[in-house]
Amino acid sequence: MSAVVVEPGASTMVLAPGQVLDRASMHLANSLLGNPDSAAGLEVLLGGLKLRFVTGSAVAVTGAEGLVTLNGSELPLNKAVRVPPGAVLEFGRALFGLRYYVGVQGGIRQAETPLTEQLRAGAALSFGRPHGHAFPEANHSARRALDPQRPVVVRVSPGPQAQNFDAGTWLRLTSEPWILSPESDRAGARLSGRPLDAVPGPGDAAAEARQARQLVSGAVLLPPSGLPVVALAGHPDTAESPVIAVVRDEDLDLVGQARPGQMVHLLG
């Protein structure tokens, strides 16, 4: 079972669920199709992807919202849909949110399709065998993509180095608005605004702040620029910048769907 990439769009990647920036959307796509939660799928940035299915299958598209068509007819989002052989699945520009997620019944075969590499035109995607012909009967709560005109509000808790900074720095971090920078990438959401005082306290605190430390997704780093960076799924294993805050796990998917230029509020 397979499909061919006719046009890859701005960026389309094959990713395991732990590598995507909106995990809830990938989980939903797999659940709708009866796939195991470990099944790999596609992350489509903004749209532009066009797939031609060599063999029949079933798909579910979640995450961002825009016009998605199957052989020219609008495809319903957040729903499992049968795809006949030879059909063309095409993604229009996302109007809400930033990233579409595409699950395919049986999952994408990771051994044959490299993960975390952008797909190119002509690339072949192979799928695993579907688990039966019926879709699971389950109630899934409706998920709406982010409105790019509204601020993204995420909750944060103090990070392991928060005590190295004064109360004013924390107050400004969690009360002043931030803007998602266009320099953001899969490794980190870079926030622009009025820089914070990134100099920790004297002595041991300053020395400890310069040490390399293990990094987790959702960590809010405070580099020397004073502009916070939220570590996302593609983050490096370690970082030297202090972790002043940590985004709540249930809110981290929102950061992955935010658009450059969108306002972000970090609530402490």
Short mmCIF file of C-alpha atoms in Angstrom, two decimals:
data_model
loop_
_atom_site.label_atom_id
_atom_site.label_comp_id
_atom_site.label_asym_id
_atom_site.label_seq_id
_atom_site.Cartn_x
_atom_site.Cartn_y
_atom_site.Cartn_z
CA MET A 1 0.00 0.00 0.00
CA SER A 2 1.54 3.29 -1.03
CA ALA A 3 1.22 6.86 -2.26
CA VAL A 4 3.44 9.23 -4.23
CA VAL A 5 4.21 12.84 -3.32
CA VAL A 6 3.22 15.00 -6.29
CA GLU A 7 3.98 18.29 -4.51
CA PRO A 8 5.47 18.42 -0.98
CA GLY A 9 4.33 21.93 -0.05
CA ALA A 10 6.45 24.25 2.09
CA SER A 11 7.49 21.39 4.37
CA THR A 12 6.03 17.93 4.81
CA MET A 13 7.70 15.43 7.10
CA VAL A 14 7.13 11.84 8.21
CA LEU A 15 7.20 11.84 11.99
CA ALA A 16 6.61 9.48 14.87
CA PRO A 17 4.08 10.86 17.40
CA GLY A 18 6.82 11.86 19.86
CA GLN A 19 8.44 14.08 17.22
CA VAL A 20 5.41 16.14 16.18
CA LEU A 21 4.76 19.62 17.54
CA ASP A 22 1.03 19.04 18.11
CA ARG A 23 0.88 15.60 19.70
CA ALA A 24 -2.85 15.69 20.44
CA SER A 25 -3.68 16.14 16.75
CA MET A 26 -1.48 13.22 15.68
CA HIS A 27 -2.98 11.09 18.44
CA LEU A 28 -6.48 11.98 17.22
CA ALA A 29 -5.65 11.05 13.61
CA ASN A 30 -4.35 7.65 14.68
CA SER A 31 -7.30 7.04 17.00
CA LEU A 32 -9.83 7.81 14.26
CA LEU A 33 -8.21 5.17 12.04
CA GLY A 34 -7.68 2.50 14.69
CA ASN A 35 -3.89 2.83 14.45
CA PRO A 36 -1.64 2.23 17.44
CA ASP A 37 -0.61 5.49 19.07
CA SER A 38 2.98 4.80 17.97
CA ALA A 39 2.09 4.93 14.24
CA ALA A 40 3.97 7.52 12.20
CA GLY A 41 2.11 10.12 10.17
CA LEU A 42 2.67 13.32 8.21
CA GLU A 43 3.16 16.84 9.53
CA VAL A 44 2.26 19.37 6.82
CA LEU A 45 3.37 22.97 7.35
CA LEU A 46 0.68 25.44 6.17
CA GLY A 47 -0.46 23.23 3.27
CA GLY A 48 0.57 22.75 -0.36
CA LEU A 49 0.96 18.96 -0.11
CA LYS A 50 -0.47 16.87 -2.95
CA LEU A 51 -0.51 13.08 -2.65
CA ARG A 52 -1.56 10.50 -5.24
CA PHE A 53 -2.58 7.15 -3.77
CA VAL A 54 -1.32 4.18 -5.76
CA THR A 55 -3.47 1.82 -3.71
CA GLY A 56 -6.63 2.40 -1.69
CA SER A 57 -6.43 3.27 1.98
CA ALA A 58 -8.07 5.51 4.58
CA VAL A 59 -6.88 8.83 6.00
CA ALA A 60 -7.70 11.27 8.78
CA VAL A 61 -6.60 14.93 8.67
CA THR A 62 -6.41 16.88 11.94
CA GLY A 63 -4.61 19.93 13.37
CA ALA A 64 -4.75 23.01 11.17
CA GLU A 65 -7.94 23.97 9.34
CA GLY A 66 -8.16 24.86 5.66
CA LEU A 67 -9.54 23.45 2.43
CA VAL A 68 -8.43 19.84 1.97
CA THR A 69 -9.76 18.04 -1.09
CA LEU A 70 -9.95 14.44 -2.27
CA ASN A 71 -10.29 14.26 -6.06
CA GLY A 72 -11.48 17.87 -6.00
CA SER A 73 -14.19 17.39 -3.36
CA GLU A 74 -13.81 18.83 0.12
CA LEU A 75 -12.54 16.30 2.65
CA PRO A 76 -14.05 16.53 6.16
CA LEU A 77 -11.44 17.18 8.85
CA ASN A 78 -11.14 15.21 12.09
CA LYS A 79 -12.82 12.19 10.49
CA ALA A 80 -11.64 8.89 8.99
CA VAL A 81 -12.30 8.80 5.23
CA ARG A 82 -11.79 6.01 2.66
CA VAL A 83 -9.43 6.82 -0.22
CA PRO A 84 -9.77 4.87 -3.49
CA PRO A 85 -6.78 3.84 -5.66
CA GLY A 86 -5.56 6.68 -7.88
CA ALA A 87 -7.15 9.38 -5.73
CA VAL A 88 -5.40 12.73 -5.18
CA LEU A 89 -5.37 14.31 -1.73
CA GLU A 90 -4.56 18.04 -1.84
CA PHE A 91 -4.04 20.57 0.97
CA GLY A 92 -4.95 24.22 0.60
CA ARG A 93 -3.36 26.90 2.74
CA ALA A 94 -4.14 26.55 6.43
CA LEU A 95 -6.46 29.34 7.59
CA PHE A 96 -6.34 28.42 11.28
CA GLY A 97 -3.38 26.87 13.03
CA LEU A 98 -0.08 26.14 11.32
CA ARG A 99 0.36 22.38 10.90
CA TYR A 100 -1.93 19.73 9.46
CA TYR A 101 -1.49 16.13 10.65
CA VAL A 102 -2.26 13.19 8.38
CA GLY A 103 -2.81 9.68 9.65
CA VAL A 104 -3.03 6.78 7.21
CA GLN A 105 -4.67 3.50 8.16
CA GLY A 106 -1.88 1.09 9.08
CA GLY A 107 0.58 3.95 9.67
CA ILE A 108 3.47 5.04 7.47
CA ARG A 109 6.24 2.47 7.29
CA GLN A 110 9.10 4.10 9.17
CA ALA A 111 11.75 1.65 7.93
CA GLU A 112 11.13 2.66 4.32
CA THR A 113 10.53 6.37 4.83
CA PRO A 114 13.21 8.38 6.71
CA LEU A 115 11.87 10.29 9.69
CA THR A 116 12.37 14.02 10.28
CA GLU A 117 13.41 14.65 6.67
CA GLN A 118 11.38 16.91 4.41
CA LEU A 119 9.65 15.00 1.63
CA ARG A 120 10.40 15.83 -1.99
CA ALA A 121 8.30 15.55 -5.13
CA GLY A 122 8.34 11.98 -6.38
CA ALA A 123 8.96 10.46 -2.95
CA ALA A 124 7.08 7.22 -2.27
CA LEU A 125 5.26 6.57 1.00
CA SER A 126 4.54 3.01 2.09
CA PHE A 127 1.78 2.14 4.55
CA GLY A 128 1.29 -0.73 6.93
CA ARG A 129 -1.65 -3.08 6.62
CA PRO A 130 -4.94 -1.71 7.96
CA HIS A 131 -6.41 -3.27 11.07
CA GLY A 132 -9.72 -4.38 9.60
CA HIS A 133 -12.16 -2.45 7.42
CA ALA A 134 -14.25 -0.75 10.09
CA PHE A 135 -13.25 2.41 11.93
CA PRO A 136 -13.33 2.48 15.75
CA GLU A 137 -16.56 3.66 17.33
CA ALA A 138 -15.31 6.27 19.75
CA ASN A 139 -16.36 9.76 20.77
CA HIS A 140 -13.60 12.32 20.34
CA SER A 141 -13.95 15.82 21.71
CA ALA A 142 -14.00 18.49 19.01
CA ARG A 143 -10.66 20.20 18.49
CA ARG A 144 -10.54 23.63 16.89
CA ALA A 145 -7.37 25.03 15.37
CA LEU A 146 -5.91 28.27 16.71
CA ASP A 147 -7.25 31.54 15.39
CA PRO A 148 -4.14 33.42 14.19
CA GLN A 149 -5.79 36.72 15.14
CA ARG A 150 -6.11 35.75 18.82
CA PRO A 151 -3.34 35.49 21.44
CA VAL A 152 -2.07 32.06 22.40
CA VAL A 153 -2.30 31.60 26.17
CA VAL A 154 -0.13 28.91 27.80
CA ARG A 155 0.46 28.19 31.46
CA VAL A 156 3.95 27.93 32.90
CA SER A 157 5.50 26.81 36.17
CA PRO A 158 8.83 28.00 37.60
CA GLY A 159 11.80 26.19 36.08
CA PRO A 160 14.79 24.75 37.94
CA GLN A 161 16.78 28.00 37.59
CA ALA A 162 13.88 30.39 38.32
CA GLN A 163 15.23 31.06 41.80
CA ASN A 164 18.39 32.53 40.27
CA PHE A 165 16.42 35.55 39.00
CA ASP A 166 14.61 38.27 40.90
CA ALA A 167 10.85 38.46 41.26
CA GLY A 168 10.65 41.29 38.74
CA THR A 169 12.03 39.11 35.97
CA TRP A 170 9.44 36.40 36.63
CA LEU A 171 6.67 39.01 36.81
CA ARG A 172 7.61 40.45 33.45
CA LEU A 173 7.94 36.99 31.88
CA THR A 174 4.42 36.06 32.93
CA SER A 175 2.61 39.38 32.52
CA GLU A 176 4.05 41.11 29.46
CA PRO A 177 2.95 40.01 25.97
CA TRP A 178 5.35 38.20 23.65
CA ILE A 179 5.33 37.78 19.89
CA LEU A 180 6.32 34.53 18.18
CA SER A 181 9.41 35.32 16.11
CA PRO A 182 9.72 34.21 12.45
CA GLU A 183 13.10 32.79 13.48
CA SER A 184 11.28 30.01 15.36
CA ASP A 185 11.77 26.46 14.17
CA ARG A 186 11.11 22.87 15.24
CA ALA A 187 13.77 23.17 17.93
CA GLY A 188 12.35 26.20 19.67
CA ALA A 189 9.66 28.88 19.67
CA ARG A 190 11.57 32.15 19.90
CA LEU A 191 9.70 35.00 21.54
CA SER A 192 10.30 38.66 20.79
CA GLY A 193 9.41 41.63 22.96
CA ARG A 194 11.08 43.75 25.63
CA PRO A 195 14.17 41.75 26.71
CA LEU A 196 14.31 40.44 30.25
CA ASP A 197 17.30 40.84 32.54
CA ALA A 198 19.09 37.60 31.69
CA VAL A 199 21.87 38.07 34.24
CA PRO A 200 21.35 35.74 37.23
CA GLY A 201 22.35 36.53 40.77
CA PRO A 202 26.00 36.71 41.87
CA GLY A 203 28.34 33.88 42.84
CA ASP A 204 27.11 30.31 42.72
CA ALA A 205 23.90 31.22 40.90
CA ALA A 206 25.80 32.79 38.01
CA ALA A 207 28.17 29.82 37.74
CA GLU A 208 25.31 27.32 37.90
CA ALA A 209 23.40 29.17 35.18
CA ARG A 210 26.26 28.64 32.72
CA GLN A 211 26.35 24.86 33.13
CA ALA A 212 25.07 22.59 30.37
CA ARG A 213 21.92 20.78 31.48
CA GLN A 214 19.50 18.23 30.10
CA LEU A 215 16.71 19.84 28.12
CA VAL A 216 13.06 18.78 27.95
CA SER A 217 10.29 19.91 25.62
CA GLY A 218 8.42 22.86 27.11
CA ALA A 219 11.47 24.28 28.91
CA VAL A 220 11.55 28.10 28.68
CA LEU A 221 15.17 29.11 28.23
CA LEU A 222 16.46 32.58 28.98
CA PRO A 223 19.53 33.17 26.77
CA PRO A 224 21.85 36.21 27.06
CA SER A 225 19.60 38.13 24.64
CA GLY A 226 16.91 38.21 27.34
CA LEU A 227 14.33 36.89 24.83
CA PRO A 228 12.74 33.60 25.96
CA VAL A 229 12.87 30.43 23.86
CA VAL A 230 10.42 27.56 24.37
CA ALA A 231 12.06 24.19 23.63
CA LEU A 232 9.99 22.17 21.15
CA ALA A 233 10.14 18.56 19.93
CA GLY A 234 13.28 19.10 17.82
CA HIS A 235 15.31 20.61 20.67
CA PRO A 236 18.93 19.55 21.36
CA ASP A 237 19.67 17.24 24.27
CA THR A 238 21.38 19.93 26.36
CA ALA A 239 21.52 23.71 26.69
CA GLU A 240 23.61 26.18 28.66
CA SER A 241 20.95 28.86 29.01
CA PRO A 242 19.04 28.71 32.31
CA VAL A 243 15.53 27.26 32.33
CA ILE A 244 13.42 29.94 33.98
CA ALA A 245 10.04 28.27 33.37
CA VAL A 246 8.38 25.14 31.99
CA VAL A 247 5.23 25.13 29.84
CA ARG A 248 2.54 22.81 31.14
CA ASP A 249 2.51 19.64 29.07
CA GLU A 250 -1.17 19.99 28.15
CA ASP A 251 -0.51 23.49 26.73
CA LEU A 252 2.64 22.72 24.74
CA ASP A 253 0.73 21.67 21.59
CA LEU A 254 -0.66 25.22 21.39
CA VAL A 255 2.85 26.61 20.99
CA GLY A 256 3.48 24.18 18.12
CA GLN A 257 0.41 25.51 16.27
CA ALA A 258 1.14 29.22 16.81
CA ARG A 259 2.14 31.31 13.79
CA PRO A 260 5.03 33.76 13.48
CA GLY A 261 3.76 37.19 14.49
CA GLN A 262 1.07 35.74 16.78
CA MET A 263 0.91 37.06 20.33
CA VAL A 264 1.82 34.61 23.11
CA HIS A 265 1.00 35.01 26.81
CA LEU A 266 2.87 32.97 29.41
CA LEU A 267 0.71 32.72 32.52
CA GLY A 268 2.44 31.85 35.79
#
